[in-house]
PDB file of C-alpha atoms in Angstrom:
ATOM      1  CA  UNK A  18      90.767-120.603 144.107  1.00  0.00           C
ATOM      2  CA  UNK A  19      90.190-121.664 147.691  1.00  0.00           C
ATOM      3  CA  UNK A  20      87.368-119.799 149.350  1.00  0.00           C
ATOM      4  CA  UNK A  21      87.353-118.740 152.975  1.00  0.00           C
ATOM      5  CA  UNK A  22      84.749-119.858 155.474  1.00  0.00           C
ATOM      6  CA  UNK A  23      83.408-116.298 155.505  1.00  0.00           C
ATOM      7  CA  UNK A  24      82.737-116.439 151.784  1.00  0.00           C
ATOM      8  CA  UNK A  25      80.905-119.731 152.177  1.00  0.00           C
ATOM      9  CA  UNK A  26      78.756-118.901 155.177  1.00  0.00           C
ATOM     10  CA  UNK A  27      75.060-118.599 154.479  1.00  0.00           C
ATOM     11  CA  UNK A  28      74.180-115.417 152.659  1.00  0.00           C
ATOM     12  CA  UNK A  29      72.446-112.575 154.448  1.00  0.00           C
ATOM     13  CA  UNK A  30      69.176-113.296 152.670  1.00  0.00           C
ATOM     14  CA  UNK A  31      65.496-113.260 153.557  1.00  0.00           C
ATOM     15  CA  UNK A  32      64.188-116.113 155.654  1.00  0.00           C
ATOM     16  CA  UNK A  33      60.866-117.528 154.474  1.00  0.00           C
ATOM     17  CA  UNK A  34      58.590-115.592 156.713  1.00  0.00           C
ATOM     18  CA  UNK A  35      55.734-113.670 157.376  1.00  0.00           C
ATOM     19  CA  UNK A  36      59.003-112.325 155.462  1.00  0.00           C
ATOM     20  CA  UNK A  37      74.746 -86.385 152.121  1.00  0.00           C
ATOM     21  CA  UNK A  38      77.763 -85.176 152.772  1.00  0.00           C
ATOM     22  CA  UNK A  39      79.411 -83.629 149.671  1.00  0.00           C
ATOM     23  CA  UNK A  40      82.935 -84.979 149.515  1.00  0.00           C
ATOM     24  CA  UNK A  41      83.079 -87.764 152.043  1.00  0.00           C
ATOM     25  CA  UNK A  42      80.930 -89.807 154.361  1.00  0.00           C
ATOM     26  CA  UNK A  43      81.463 -91.657 157.575  1.00  0.00           C
ATOM     27  CA  UNK A  44      81.291 -95.419 157.057  1.00  0.00           C
ATOM     28  CA  UNK A  45      80.310 -96.845 160.409  1.00  0.00           C
ATOM     29  CA  UNK A  46      81.805-100.306 160.640  1.00  0.00           C
ATOM     30  CA  UNK A  47      79.382-102.895 161.969  1.00  0.00           C
ATOM     31  CA  UNK A  48      81.568-104.232 164.745  1.00  0.00           C
ATOM     32  CA  UNK A  49      80.789-104.538 168.402  1.00  0.00           C
ATOM     33  CA  UNK A  50      81.118-103.167 171.868  1.00  0.00           C
ATOM     34  CA  UNK A  51      82.292-105.502 174.599  1.00  0.00           C
ATOM     35  CA  UNK A  52      81.081-103.077 177.279  1.00  0.00           C
ATOM     36  CA  UNK A  53      77.479-101.925 177.291  1.00  0.00           C
ATOM     37  CA  UNK A  54      77.590 -99.217 179.918  1.00  0.00           C
ATOM     38  CA  UNK A  55      77.579 -96.315 177.453  1.00  0.00           C
ATOM     39  CA  UNK A  56      74.490 -97.443 175.544  1.00  0.00           C
ATOM     40  CA  UNK A  57      71.528 -95.628 177.030  1.00  0.00           C
ATOM     41  CA  UNK A  58      68.120 -95.318 175.376  1.00  0.00           C
ATOM     42  CA  UNK A  59      67.115 -91.680 175.097  1.00  0.00           C
ATOM     43  CA  UNK A  60      64.419 -89.778 173.189  1.00  0.00           C
ATOM     44  CA  UNK A  61      67.208 -88.149 171.165  1.00  0.00           C
ATOM     45  CA  UNK A  62      68.327 -91.548 169.880  1.00  0.00           C
ATOM     46  CA  UNK A  63      66.717 -92.438 166.558  1.00  0.00           C
ATOM     47  CA  UNK A  64      64.179 -95.222 166.413  1.00  0.00           C
ATOM     48  CA  UNK A  65      64.821 -97.683 163.597  1.00  0.00           C
ATOM     49  CA  UNK A  66      61.592 -99.394 162.587  1.00  0.00           C
ATOM     50  CA  UNK A  67      61.698-102.597 160.572  1.00  0.00           C
ATOM     51  CA  UNK A  68      58.351-103.248 158.873  1.00  0.00           C
ATOM     52  CA  UNK A  69      57.928-106.875 157.866  1.00  0.00           C
ATOM     53  CA  UNK A  70      56.775-107.969 154.463  1.00  0.00           C
ATOM     54  CA  UNK A  71      54.512-110.847 155.466  1.00  0.00           C
ATOM     55  CA  UNK A  72      51.061-111.211 153.959  1.00  0.00           C
ATOM     56  CA  UNK A  73      49.601-110.812 157.449  1.00  0.00           C
ATOM     57  CA  UNK A  74      51.338-107.483 158.087  1.00  0.00           C
ATOM     58  CA  UNK A  75      49.326-104.344 157.324  1.00  0.00           C
ATOM     59  CA  UNK A  76      51.632-101.284 157.437  1.00  0.00           C
ATOM     60  CA  UNK A  77      48.765 -98.763 157.706  1.00  0.00           C
ATOM     61  CA  UNK A  78      48.823 -98.543 161.526  1.00  0.00           C
ATOM     62  CA  UNK A  79      52.607 -98.250 161.523  1.00  0.00           C
ATOM     63  CA  UNK A  80      52.469 -95.424 158.968  1.00  0.00           C
ATOM     64  CA  UNK A  81      50.034 -93.407 161.101  1.00  0.00           C
ATOM     65  CA  UNK A  82      52.075 -94.083 164.221  1.00  0.00           C
ATOM     66  CA  UNK A  83      55.285 -92.979 162.494  1.00  0.00           C
ATOM     67  CA  UNK A  84      53.552 -89.745 161.501  1.00  0.00           C
ATOM     68  CA  UNK A  85      52.606 -89.120 165.139  1.00  0.00           C
ATOM     69  CA  UNK A  86      56.108 -89.851 166.417  1.00  0.00           C
ATOM     70  CA  UNK A  87      57.730 -87.619 163.793  1.00  0.00           C
ATOM     71  CA  UNK A  88      55.291 -84.811 164.615  1.00  0.00           C
ATOM     72  CA  UNK A  89      56.313 -85.212 168.263  1.00  0.00           C
ATOM     73  CA  UNK A  90      59.945 -84.685 167.293  1.00  0.00           C
ATOM     74  CA  UNK A  91      61.280 -88.245 167.258  1.00  0.00           C
ATOM     75  CA  UNK A  92      63.913 -89.166 164.683  1.00  0.00           C
ATOM     76  CA  UNK A  93      62.647 -92.189 162.764  1.00  0.00           C
ATOM     77  CA  UNK A  94      64.330 -94.405 160.192  1.00  0.00           C
ATOM     78  CA  UNK A  95      62.116 -96.944 158.439  1.00  0.00           C
ATOM     79  CA  UNK A  96      63.540-100.167 157.002  1.00  0.00           C
ATOM     80  CA  UNK A  97      61.410-102.625 155.059  1.00  0.00           C
ATOM     81  CA  UNK A  98      61.694-105.959 153.342  1.00  0.00           C
ATOM     82  CA  UNK A  99      59.395-107.544 150.805  1.00  0.00           C
ATOM     83  CA  UNK A 100      60.200-111.214 150.416  1.00  0.00           C
ATOM     84  CA  UNK A 101      56.547-112.159 149.966  1.00  0.00           C
ATOM     85  CA  UNK A 102      56.105-109.632 147.144  1.00  0.00           C
ATOM     86  CA  UNK A 103      59.262-110.907 145.458  1.00  0.00           C
ATOM     87  CA  UNK A 104      57.929-114.471 145.590  1.00  0.00           C
ATOM     88  CA  UNK A 105      54.575-113.395 144.129  1.00  0.00           C
ATOM     89  CA  UNK A 106      56.310-111.537 141.313  1.00  0.00           C
ATOM     90  CA  UNK A 107      58.539-114.498 140.498  1.00  0.00           C
ATOM     91  CA  UNK A 108      55.515-116.780 140.416  1.00  0.00           C
ATOM     92  CA  UNK A 109      53.637-114.327 138.171  1.00  0.00           C
ATOM     93  CA  UNK A 110      56.603-114.523 135.805  1.00  0.00           C
ATOM     94  CA  UNK A 111      56.373-118.308 135.789  1.00  0.00           C
ATOM     95  CA  UNK A 112      59.412-118.851 138.008  1.00  0.00           C
ATOM     96  CA  UNK A 113      59.770-120.554 141.377  1.00  0.00           C
ATOM     97  CA  UNK A 114      61.577-118.901 144.303  1.00  0.00           C
ATOM     98  CA  UNK A 115      64.545-120.926 145.514  1.00  0.00           C
ATOM     99  CA  UNK A 116      65.021-121.517 149.233  1.00  0.00           C
ATOM    100  CA  UNK A 117      67.870-123.495 150.752  1.00  0.00           C
ATOM    101  CA  UNK A 118      68.762-124.761 154.216  1.00  0.00           C
ATOM    102  CA  UNK A 119      72.072-124.112 155.942  1.00  0.00           C
ATOM    103  CA  UNK A 120      73.930-126.691 158.038  1.00  0.00           C
ATOM    104  CA  UNK A 121      72.673-124.690 161.048  1.00  0.00           C
ATOM    105  CA  UNK A 122      69.080-125.360 159.993  1.00  0.00           C
ATOM    106  CA  UNK A 123      68.286-121.813 158.832  1.00  0.00           C
ATOM    107  CA  UNK A 124      66.108-121.679 155.728  1.00  0.00           C
ATOM    108  CA  UNK A 125      66.752-118.724 153.444  1.00  0.00           C
ATOM    109  CA  UNK A 126      66.494-117.486 149.915  1.00  0.00           C
ATOM    110  CA  UNK A 127      69.072-118.319 147.267  1.00  0.00           C
ATOM    111  CA  UNK A 128      69.328-115.189 145.134  1.00  0.00           C
ATOM    112  CA  UNK A 129      70.357-116.079 141.608  1.00  0.00           C
ATOM    113  CA  UNK A 130      70.800-113.479 138.875  1.00  0.00           C
ATOM    114  CA  UNK A 131      67.143-113.512 137.815  1.00  0.00           C
ATOM    115  CA  UNK A 132      65.889-113.254 141.391  1.00  0.00           C
ATOM    116  CA  UNK A 133      68.233-110.313 141.946  1.00  0.00           C
ATOM    117  CA  UNK A 134      66.675-108.543 138.955  1.00  0.00           C
ATOM    118  CA  UNK A 135      63.217-109.069 140.457  1.00  0.00           C
ATOM    119  CA  UNK A 136      64.425-107.843 143.859  1.00  0.00           C
ATOM    120  CA  UNK A 137      65.650-104.626 142.277  1.00  0.00           C
ATOM    121  CA  UNK A 138      62.304-104.112 140.576  1.00  0.00           C
ATOM    122  CA  UNK A 139      60.088-104.965 143.535  1.00  0.00           C
ATOM    123  CA  UNK A 140      61.834-103.578 146.634  1.00  0.00           C
ATOM    124  CA  UNK A 141      63.283-100.170 145.667  1.00  0.00           C
ATOM    125  CA  UNK A 142      61.093 -99.897 142.582  1.00  0.00           C
ATOM    126  CA  UNK A 143      57.656-100.769 143.962  1.00  0.00           C
ATOM    127  CA  UNK A 144      57.472-101.339 147.720  1.00  0.00           C
ATOM    128  CA  UNK A 145      59.802 -98.520 148.725  1.00  0.00           C
ATOM    129  CA  UNK A 146      57.960 -96.090 146.468  1.00  0.00           C
ATOM    130  CA  UNK A 147      54.552 -97.137 147.802  1.00  0.00           C
ATOM    131  CA  UNK A 148      55.639 -96.910 151.444  1.00  0.00           C
ATOM    132  CA  UNK A 149      57.291 -93.526 150.894  1.00  0.00           C
ATOM    133  CA  UNK A 150      54.107 -92.217 149.248  1.00  0.00           C
ATOM    134  CA  UNK A 151      51.993 -93.537 152.145  1.00  0.00           C
ATOM    135  CA  UNK A 152      54.206 -91.756 154.651  1.00  0.00           C
ATOM    136  CA  UNK A 153      54.138 -88.550 152.619  1.00  0.00           C
ATOM    137  CA  UNK A 154      50.337 -88.743 152.540  1.00  0.00           C
ATOM    138  CA  UNK A 155      50.366 -89.044 156.336  1.00  0.00           C
ATOM    139  CA  UNK A 156      52.396 -85.849 156.621  1.00  0.00           C
ATOM    140  CA  UNK A 157      55.864 -87.367 156.936  1.00  0.00           C
ATOM    141  CA  UNK A 158      58.707 -85.879 154.883  1.00  0.00           C
ATOM    142  CA  UNK A 159      59.790 -89.355 153.795  1.00  0.00           C
ATOM    143  CA  UNK A 160      62.730 -90.000 151.482  1.00  0.00           C
ATOM    144  CA  UNK A 161      63.181 -93.427 149.898  1.00  0.00           C
ATOM    145  CA  UNK A 162      66.640 -94.986 149.675  1.00  0.00           C
ATOM    146  CA  UNK A 163      68.138 -98.323 148.790  1.00  0.00           C
ATOM    147  CA  UNK A 164      71.362 -99.583 150.290  1.00  0.00           C
ATOM    148  CA  UNK A 165      73.309 -98.651 147.168  1.00  0.00           C
ATOM    149  CA  UNK A 166      72.321 -94.964 147.332  1.00  0.00           C
ATOM    150  CA  UNK A 167      75.197 -92.929 148.735  1.00  0.00           C
ATOM    151  CA  UNK A 168      76.905 -96.228 149.611  1.00  0.00           C
ATOM    152  CA  UNK A 169      74.449 -96.503 152.467  1.00  0.00           C
ATOM    153  CA  UNK A 170      74.897-100.242 153.094  1.00  0.00           C
ATOM    154  CA  UNK A 171      78.131-101.863 151.945  1.00  0.00           C
ATOM    155  CA  UNK A 172      80.064-105.072 152.437  1.00  0.00           C
ATOM    156  CA  UNK A 173      81.487-108.190 150.817  1.00  0.00           C
ATOM    157  CA  UNK A 174      79.520-110.278 148.372  1.00  0.00           C
ATOM    158  CA  UNK A 175      78.915-113.946 149.062  1.00  0.00           C
ATOM    159  CA  UNK A 176      78.880-115.756 145.746  1.00  0.00           C
ATOM    160  CA  UNK A 177      78.697-119.225 147.292  1.00  0.00           C
ATOM    161  CA  UNK A 178      76.767-120.619 150.249  1.00  0.00           C
ATOM    162  CA  UNK A 179      76.886-123.777 152.311  1.00  0.00           C
ATOM    163  CA  UNK A 180      73.630-125.707 152.113  1.00  0.00           C
ATOM    164  CA  UNK A 181      72.155-129.061 153.049  1.00  0.00           C
ATOM    165  CA  UNK A 182      70.386-130.849 150.200  1.00  0.00           C
ATOM    166  CA  UNK A 183      69.010-134.385 150.417  1.00  0.00           C
ATOM    167  CA  UNK A 184      70.846-134.803 153.695  1.00  0.00           C
ATOM    168  CA  UNK A 185      74.229-133.865 152.236  1.00  0.00           C
ATOM    169  CA  UNK A 186      76.282-130.715 152.768  1.00  0.00           C
ATOM    170  CA  UNK A 187      77.023-128.890 149.538  1.00  0.00           C
ATOM    171  CA  UNK A 188      78.401-125.604 148.248  1.00  0.00           C
ATOM    172  CA  UNK A 189      75.953-123.769 145.991  1.00  0.00           C
ATOM    173  CA  UNK A 190      77.483-121.076 143.788  1.00  0.00           C
ATOM    174  CA  UNK A 191      76.050-118.123 141.880  1.00  0.00           C
ATOM    175  CA  UNK A 192      74.435-116.357 144.828  1.00  0.00           C
ATOM    176  CA  UNK A 193      73.865-112.596 144.622  1.00  0.00           C
ATOM    177  CA  UNK A 194      73.868-111.636 148.277  1.00  0.00           C
ATOM    178  CA  UNK A 195      76.176-110.034 150.784  1.00  0.00           C
ATOM    179  CA  UNK A 196      76.995-109.187 154.371  1.00  0.00           C
ATOM    180  CA  UNK A 197      76.615-105.584 155.512  1.00  0.00           C
ATOM    181  CA  UNK A 198      79.848-104.338 157.064  1.00  0.00           C
ATOM    182  CA  UNK A 199      79.535-100.549 156.845  1.00  0.00           C
ATOM    183  CA  UNK A 200      76.685 -98.066 157.175  1.00  0.00           C
ATOM    184  CA  UNK A 201      76.900 -94.494 155.851  1.00  0.00           C
ATOM    185  CA  UNK A 202      75.904 -93.036 159.195  1.00  0.00           C
ATOM    186  CA  UNK A 203      76.549 -89.443 158.143  1.00  0.00           C
ATOM    187  CA  UNK A 204      74.096 -89.705 155.247  1.00  0.00           C
ATOM    188  CA  UNK A 205      71.303 -90.802 157.574  1.00  0.00           C
ATOM    189  CA  UNK A 206      72.250 -88.223 160.198  1.00  0.00           C
ATOM    190  CA  UNK A 207      72.238 -85.442 157.602  1.00  0.00           C
ATOM    191  CA  UNK A 208      68.772 -86.468 156.424  1.00  0.00           C
ATOM    192  CA  UNK A 209      67.427 -86.573 159.980  1.00  0.00           C
ATOM    193  CA  UNK A 210      68.951 -83.189 160.793  1.00  0.00           C
ATOM    194  CA  UNK A 211      67.155 -81.745 157.777  1.00  0.00           C
ATOM    195  CA  UNK A 212      63.790 -83.175 158.869  1.00  0.00           C
ATOM    196  CA  UNK A 213      63.665 -86.085 156.429  1.00  0.00           C
ATOM    197  CA  UNK A 214      62.520 -89.554 157.433  1.00  0.00           C
ATOM    198  CA  UNK A 215      64.655 -92.110 155.561  1.00  0.00           C
ATOM    199  CA  UNK A 216      62.823 -95.140 154.181  1.00  0.00           C
ATOM    200  CA  UNK A 217      65.470 -97.771 153.513  1.00  0.00           C
ATOM    201  CA  UNK A 218      65.444-101.048 151.625  1.00  0.00           C
ATOM    202  CA  UNK A 219      67.953-103.474 150.177  1.00  0.00           C
ATOM    203  CA  UNK A 220      69.831-104.131 147.903  1.00  0.00           C
ATOM    204  CA  UNK A 221      73.190-103.310 149.407  1.00  0.00           C
ATOM    205  CA  UNK A 222      76.363-102.422 147.514  1.00  0.00           C
ATOM    206  CA  UNK A 223      78.967-105.171 147.377  1.00  0.00           C
ATOM    207  CA  UNK A 224      82.696-104.502 147.447  1.00  0.00           C
ATOM    208  CA  UNK A 225      82.925-105.288 143.739  1.00  0.00           C
ATOM    209  CA  UNK A 226      80.446-102.508 142.927  1.00  0.00           C
ATOM    210  CA  UNK A 227      77.468-104.800 142.295  1.00  0.00           C
ATOM    211  CA  UNK A 228      74.034-104.487 143.912  1.00  0.00           C
ATOM    212  CA  UNK A 229      73.248-107.638 145.902  1.00  0.00           C
ATOM    213  CA  UNK A 230      70.550-108.887 148.238  1.00  0.00           C
ATOM    214  CA  UNK A 231      70.794-108.623 152.028  1.00  0.00           C
ATOM    215  CA  UNK A 232      68.466-109.594 154.841  1.00  0.00           C
ATOM    216  CA  UNK A 233      66.242-106.643 155.773  1.00  0.00           C
ATOM    217  CA  UNK A 234      66.150-107.496 159.500  1.00  0.00           C
ATOM    218  CA  UNK A 235      69.930-107.467 159.595  1.00  0.00           C
ATOM    219  CA  UNK A 236      70.045-104.270 157.535  1.00  0.00           C
ATOM    220  CA  UNK A 237      67.850-102.631 160.171  1.00  0.00           C
ATOM    221  CA  UNK A 238      70.132-104.040 162.869  1.00  0.00           C
ATOM    222  CA  UNK A 239      73.215-102.568 161.204  1.00  0.00           C
ATOM    223  CA  UNK A 240      71.575 -99.137 160.954  1.00  0.00           C
ATOM    224  CA  UNK A 241      70.352 -99.189 164.563  1.00  0.00           C
ATOM    225  CA  UNK A 242      73.820-100.140 165.729  1.00  0.00           C
ATOM    226  CA  UNK A 243      75.581 -97.481 163.671  1.00  0.00           C
ATOM    227  CA  UNK A 244      73.284 -94.739 165.014  1.00  0.00           C
ATOM    228  CA  UNK A 245      73.076 -96.058 168.609  1.00  0.00           C
ATOM    229  CA  UNK A 246      69.334 -96.232 168.138  1.00  0.00           C
ATOM    230  CA  UNK A 247      66.430 -98.289 169.363  1.00  0.00           C
ATOM    231  CA  UNK A 248      65.335-101.053 166.998  1.00  0.00           C
ATOM    232  CA  UNK A 249      61.655-101.965 166.741  1.00  0.00           C
ATOM    233  CA  UNK A 250      61.024-105.044 164.603  1.00  0.00           C
ATOM    234  CA  UNK A 251      57.371-105.174 163.574  1.00  0.00           C
ATOM    235  CA  UNK A 252      56.092-108.578 162.559  1.00  0.00           C
ATOM    236  CA  UNK A 253      52.832-110.531 162.467  1.00  0.00           C
ATOM    237  CA  UNK A 254      53.052-111.848 166.037  1.00  0.00           C
ATOM    238  CA  UNK A 255      53.180-110.084 169.404  1.00  0.00           C
ATOM    239  CA  UNK A 256      56.778-111.104 170.140  1.00  0.00           C
ATOM    240  CA  UNK A 257      58.706-114.264 170.963  1.00  0.00           C
ATOM    241  CA  UNK A 258      56.837-117.083 172.705  1.00  0.00           C
ATOM    242  CA  UNK A 259      58.137-120.011 174.715  1.00  0.00           C
ATOM    243  CA  UNK A 260      55.256-121.900 173.108  1.00  0.00           C
ATOM    244  CA  UNK A 261      53.963-120.280 169.884  1.00  0.00           C
ATOM    245  CA  UNK A 262      50.552-121.894 170.449  1.00  0.00           C
ATOM    246  CA  UNK A 263      50.053-120.325 173.887  1.00  0.00           C
ATOM    247  CA  UNK A 264      49.687-116.548 174.144  1.00  0.00           C
ATOM    248  CA  UNK A 265      50.446-116.531 177.860  1.00  0.00           C
ATOM    249  CA  UNK A 266      54.007-117.714 177.135  1.00  0.00           C
ATOM    250  CA  UNK A 267      55.058-114.422 175.519  1.00  0.00           C
ATOM    251  CA  UNK A 268      58.572-113.485 176.628  1.00  0.00           C
ATOM    252  CA  UNK A 269      58.257-109.830 177.580  1.00  0.00           C
ATOM    253  CA  UNK A 270      61.748-109.003 178.833  1.00  0.00           C
ATOM    254  CA  UNK A 271      65.227-110.372 178.123  1.00  0.00           C
ATOM    255  CA  UNK A 272      67.865-108.799 180.372  1.00  0.00           C
ATOM    256  CA  UNK A 273      70.612-111.385 180.901  1.00  0.00           C
ATOM    257  CA  UNK A 274      72.711-113.690 178.697  1.00  0.00           C
ATOM    258  CA  UNK A 275      70.952-116.689 180.242  1.00  0.00           C
ATOM    259  CA  UNK A 276      67.577-115.269 179.243  1.00  0.00           C
ATOM    260  CA  UNK A 277      68.910-114.552 175.757  1.00  0.00           C
ATOM    261  CA  UNK A 278      69.987-118.195 175.469  1.00  0.00           C
ATOM    262  CA  UNK A 279      66.402-119.202 176.230  1.00  0.00           C
ATOM    263  CA  UNK A 280      65.202-116.795 173.546  1.00  0.00           C
ATOM    264  CA  UNK A 281      67.524-118.437 171.039  1.00  0.00           C
ATOM    265  CA  UNK A 282      66.353-121.892 172.043  1.00  0.00           C
ATOM    266  CA  UNK A 283      62.638-121.183 171.606  1.00  0.00           C
ATOM    267  CA  UNK A 284      62.853-119.110 168.394  1.00  0.00           C
ATOM    268  CA  UNK A 285      61.583-120.984 165.349  1.00  0.00           C
ATOM    269  CA  UNK A 286      61.242-120.311 161.630  1.00  0.00           C
ATOM    270  CA  UNK A 287      61.459-116.665 160.588  1.00  0.00           C
ATOM    271  CA  UNK A 288      61.971-115.618 164.208  1.00  0.00           C
ATOM    272  CA  UNK A 289      65.411-117.262 164.228  1.00  0.00           C
ATOM    273  CA  UNK A 290      66.815-114.633 161.873  1.00  0.00           C
ATOM    274  CA  UNK A 291      65.179-111.836 163.865  1.00  0.00           C
ATOM    275  CA  UNK A 292      66.914-112.975 167.047  1.00  0.00           C
ATOM    276  CA  UNK A 293      70.178-113.131 165.120  1.00  0.00           C
ATOM    277  CA  UNK A 294      69.560-109.572 163.916  1.00  0.00           C
ATOM    278  CA  UNK A 295      68.746-108.449 167.465  1.00  0.00           C
ATOM    279  CA  UNK A 296      72.063-109.779 168.720  1.00  0.00           C
ATOM    280  CA  UNK A 297      73.931-108.033 165.906  1.00  0.00           C
ATOM    281  CA  UNK A 298      72.136-104.757 166.612  1.00  0.00           C
ATOM    282  CA  UNK A 299      72.975-104.801 170.316  1.00  0.00           C
ATOM    283  CA  UNK A 300      76.570-105.856 169.669  1.00  0.00           C
ATOM    284  CA  UNK A 301      77.095-102.988 167.246  1.00  0.00           C
ATOM    285  CA  UNK A 302      75.689-100.160 169.372  1.00  0.00           C
ATOM    286  CA  UNK A 303      71.881-100.304 169.520  1.00  0.00           C
ATOM    287  CA  UNK A 304      70.379 -99.454 172.905  1.00  0.00           C
ATOM    288  CA  UNK A 305      67.508-101.942 172.850  1.00  0.00           C
ATOM    289  CA  UNK A 306      65.634-104.247 170.472  1.00  0.00           C
ATOM    290  CA  UNK A 307      61.877-104.768 170.565  1.00  0.00           C
ATOM    291  CA  UNK A 308      59.994-107.418 168.594  1.00  0.00           C
ATOM    292  CA  UNK A 309      56.328-106.473 168.421  1.00  0.00           C
ATOM    293  CA  UNK A 310      53.037-106.822 166.568  1.00  0.00           C
ATOM    294  CA  UNK A 311      52.727-104.648 163.456  1.00  0.00           C
ATOM    295  CA  UNK A 312      48.945-104.993 163.506  1.00  0.00           C
ATOM    296  CA  UNK A 313      48.398-103.598 167.002  1.00  0.00           C
ATOM    297  CA  UNK A 314      46.940-100.137 167.496  1.00  0.00           C
ATOM    298  CA  UNK A 315      49.775 -97.582 167.486  1.00  0.00           C
ATOM    299  CA  UNK A 316      52.243-100.474 167.156  1.00  0.00           C
ATOM    300  CA  UNK A 317      55.464 -98.488 167.590  1.00  0.00           C
ATOM    301  CA  UNK A 318      54.231 -96.329 170.457  1.00  0.00           C
ATOM    302  CA  UNK A 319      52.900 -99.457 172.154  1.00  0.00           C
ATOM    303  CA  UNK A 320      56.212-101.258 171.647  1.00  0.00           C
ATOM    304  CA  UNK A 321      58.237 -98.361 173.050  1.00  0.00           C
ATOM    305  CA  UNK A 322      55.857 -98.284 176.030  1.00  0.00           C
ATOM    306  CA  UNK A 323      56.453-101.944 176.869  1.00  0.00           C
ATOM    307  CA  UNK A 324      54.500-104.189 174.484  1.00  0.00           C
ATOM    308  CA  UNK A 325      56.246-107.063 172.734  1.00  0.00           C
ATOM    309  CA  UNK A 326      59.548-108.741 173.563  1.00  0.00           C
ATOM    310  CA  UNK A 327      62.162-106.269 174.847  1.00  0.00           C
ATOM    311  CA  UNK A 328      65.802-107.345 174.577  1.00  0.00           C
ATOM    312  CA  UNK A 329      68.168-105.317 176.731  1.00  0.00           C
ATOM    313  CA  UNK A 330      71.732-104.542 175.703  1.00  0.00           C
ATOM    314  CA  UNK A 331      73.032-106.419 178.770  1.00  0.00           C
ATOM    315  CA  UNK A 332      71.441-109.620 177.475  1.00  0.00           C
ATOM    316  CA  UNK A 333      74.126-109.929 174.820  1.00  0.00           C
ATOM    317  CA  UNK A 334      77.700-110.829 175.641  1.00  0.00           C
ATOM    318  CA  UNK A 335      80.254-109.670 173.101  1.00  0.00           C
ATOM    319  CA  UNK A 336      83.951-110.314 172.627  1.00  0.00           C
ATOM    320  CA  UNK A 337      84.227-108.072 169.580  1.00  0.00           C
ATOM    321  CA  UNK A 338      85.917-104.697 169.339  1.00  0.00           C
ATOM    322  CA  UNK A 339      84.492-101.242 169.834  1.00  0.00           C
ATOM    323  CA  UNK A 340      82.955 -99.692 166.711  1.00  0.00           C
ATOM    324  CA  UNK A 341      85.387 -97.821 164.518  1.00  0.00           C
ATOM    325  CA  UNK A 342      84.473 -94.849 162.408  1.00  0.00           C
ATOM    326  CA  UNK A 343      86.303 -94.540 159.113  1.00  0.00           C
ATOM    327  CA  UNK A 344      86.259 -91.763 156.560  1.00  0.00           C
ATOM    328  CA  UNK A 345      85.603 -92.957 153.002  1.00  0.00           C
ATOM    329  CA  UNK A 346      85.972 -90.720 149.986  1.00  0.00           C
ATOM    330  CA  UNK A 347      83.352 -91.053 147.317  1.00  0.00           C
TER     331      UNK A 347
END
């Protein structure tokens, strides 16, 4: 069977990095808005916080800051990854993680069946539980979810990916990953309205009913877009730099398409996928995206107050359609 280009595009997987309604729910399609005038950041908009899984990221400050923000009445949704923990677990089991490079030069994980099993154990089973417990201990009414719960994150599976190996373009099959196309916005809204703080992780639910891997940055982007929220991506650096070796070259504000092009040009390594996620978030309804240091004091409050790299909705040009809301029966 001939596969489409969409099926063969690189899977929505982790880049090597720092790394309730009763009968129906609203599946918010992750499409885009060609006009940005209606997207306005407001304290009533939820803040989606992506906590990175790099070895250098300590979530303790973020947990305390989330507790403060929730106590002040802010709606918070936490999204986390855990690529580093998955790699460590694979290595402890005597197996090597597999990373591949796309023709576009993006390096990402190839998720075979065994790796998918480890993902399911480590992310929703271990990391999500630990983070939810930490938030509960800080006084937050946290509720852990994976993307398969309540069909929270859904989309098509990508069983094959385009890669470059030994200088040659190839198609590698057997991947267990997918692209998030819909977000169960009403599930998250219901939780927030009942004073829960959702703590979300992959896997997502593929169209064929199978749990598959998805990139956590892009999962956070999809959620922020669906809820017209602010997205704060916490990582192990202070933001995006023109020169990663020079702190004074931090890009603090990105307000025009020309400035966004510069951001794309200077992003390297794991930051490339974060910029991609930022663009997707803004295209699908998010009001702003901030990339900031997870290890700063009060990292989220500081980011919302101006620290880090702030990407404005007007920095992204979109030719896609306005978001549609579709009712899906469970």
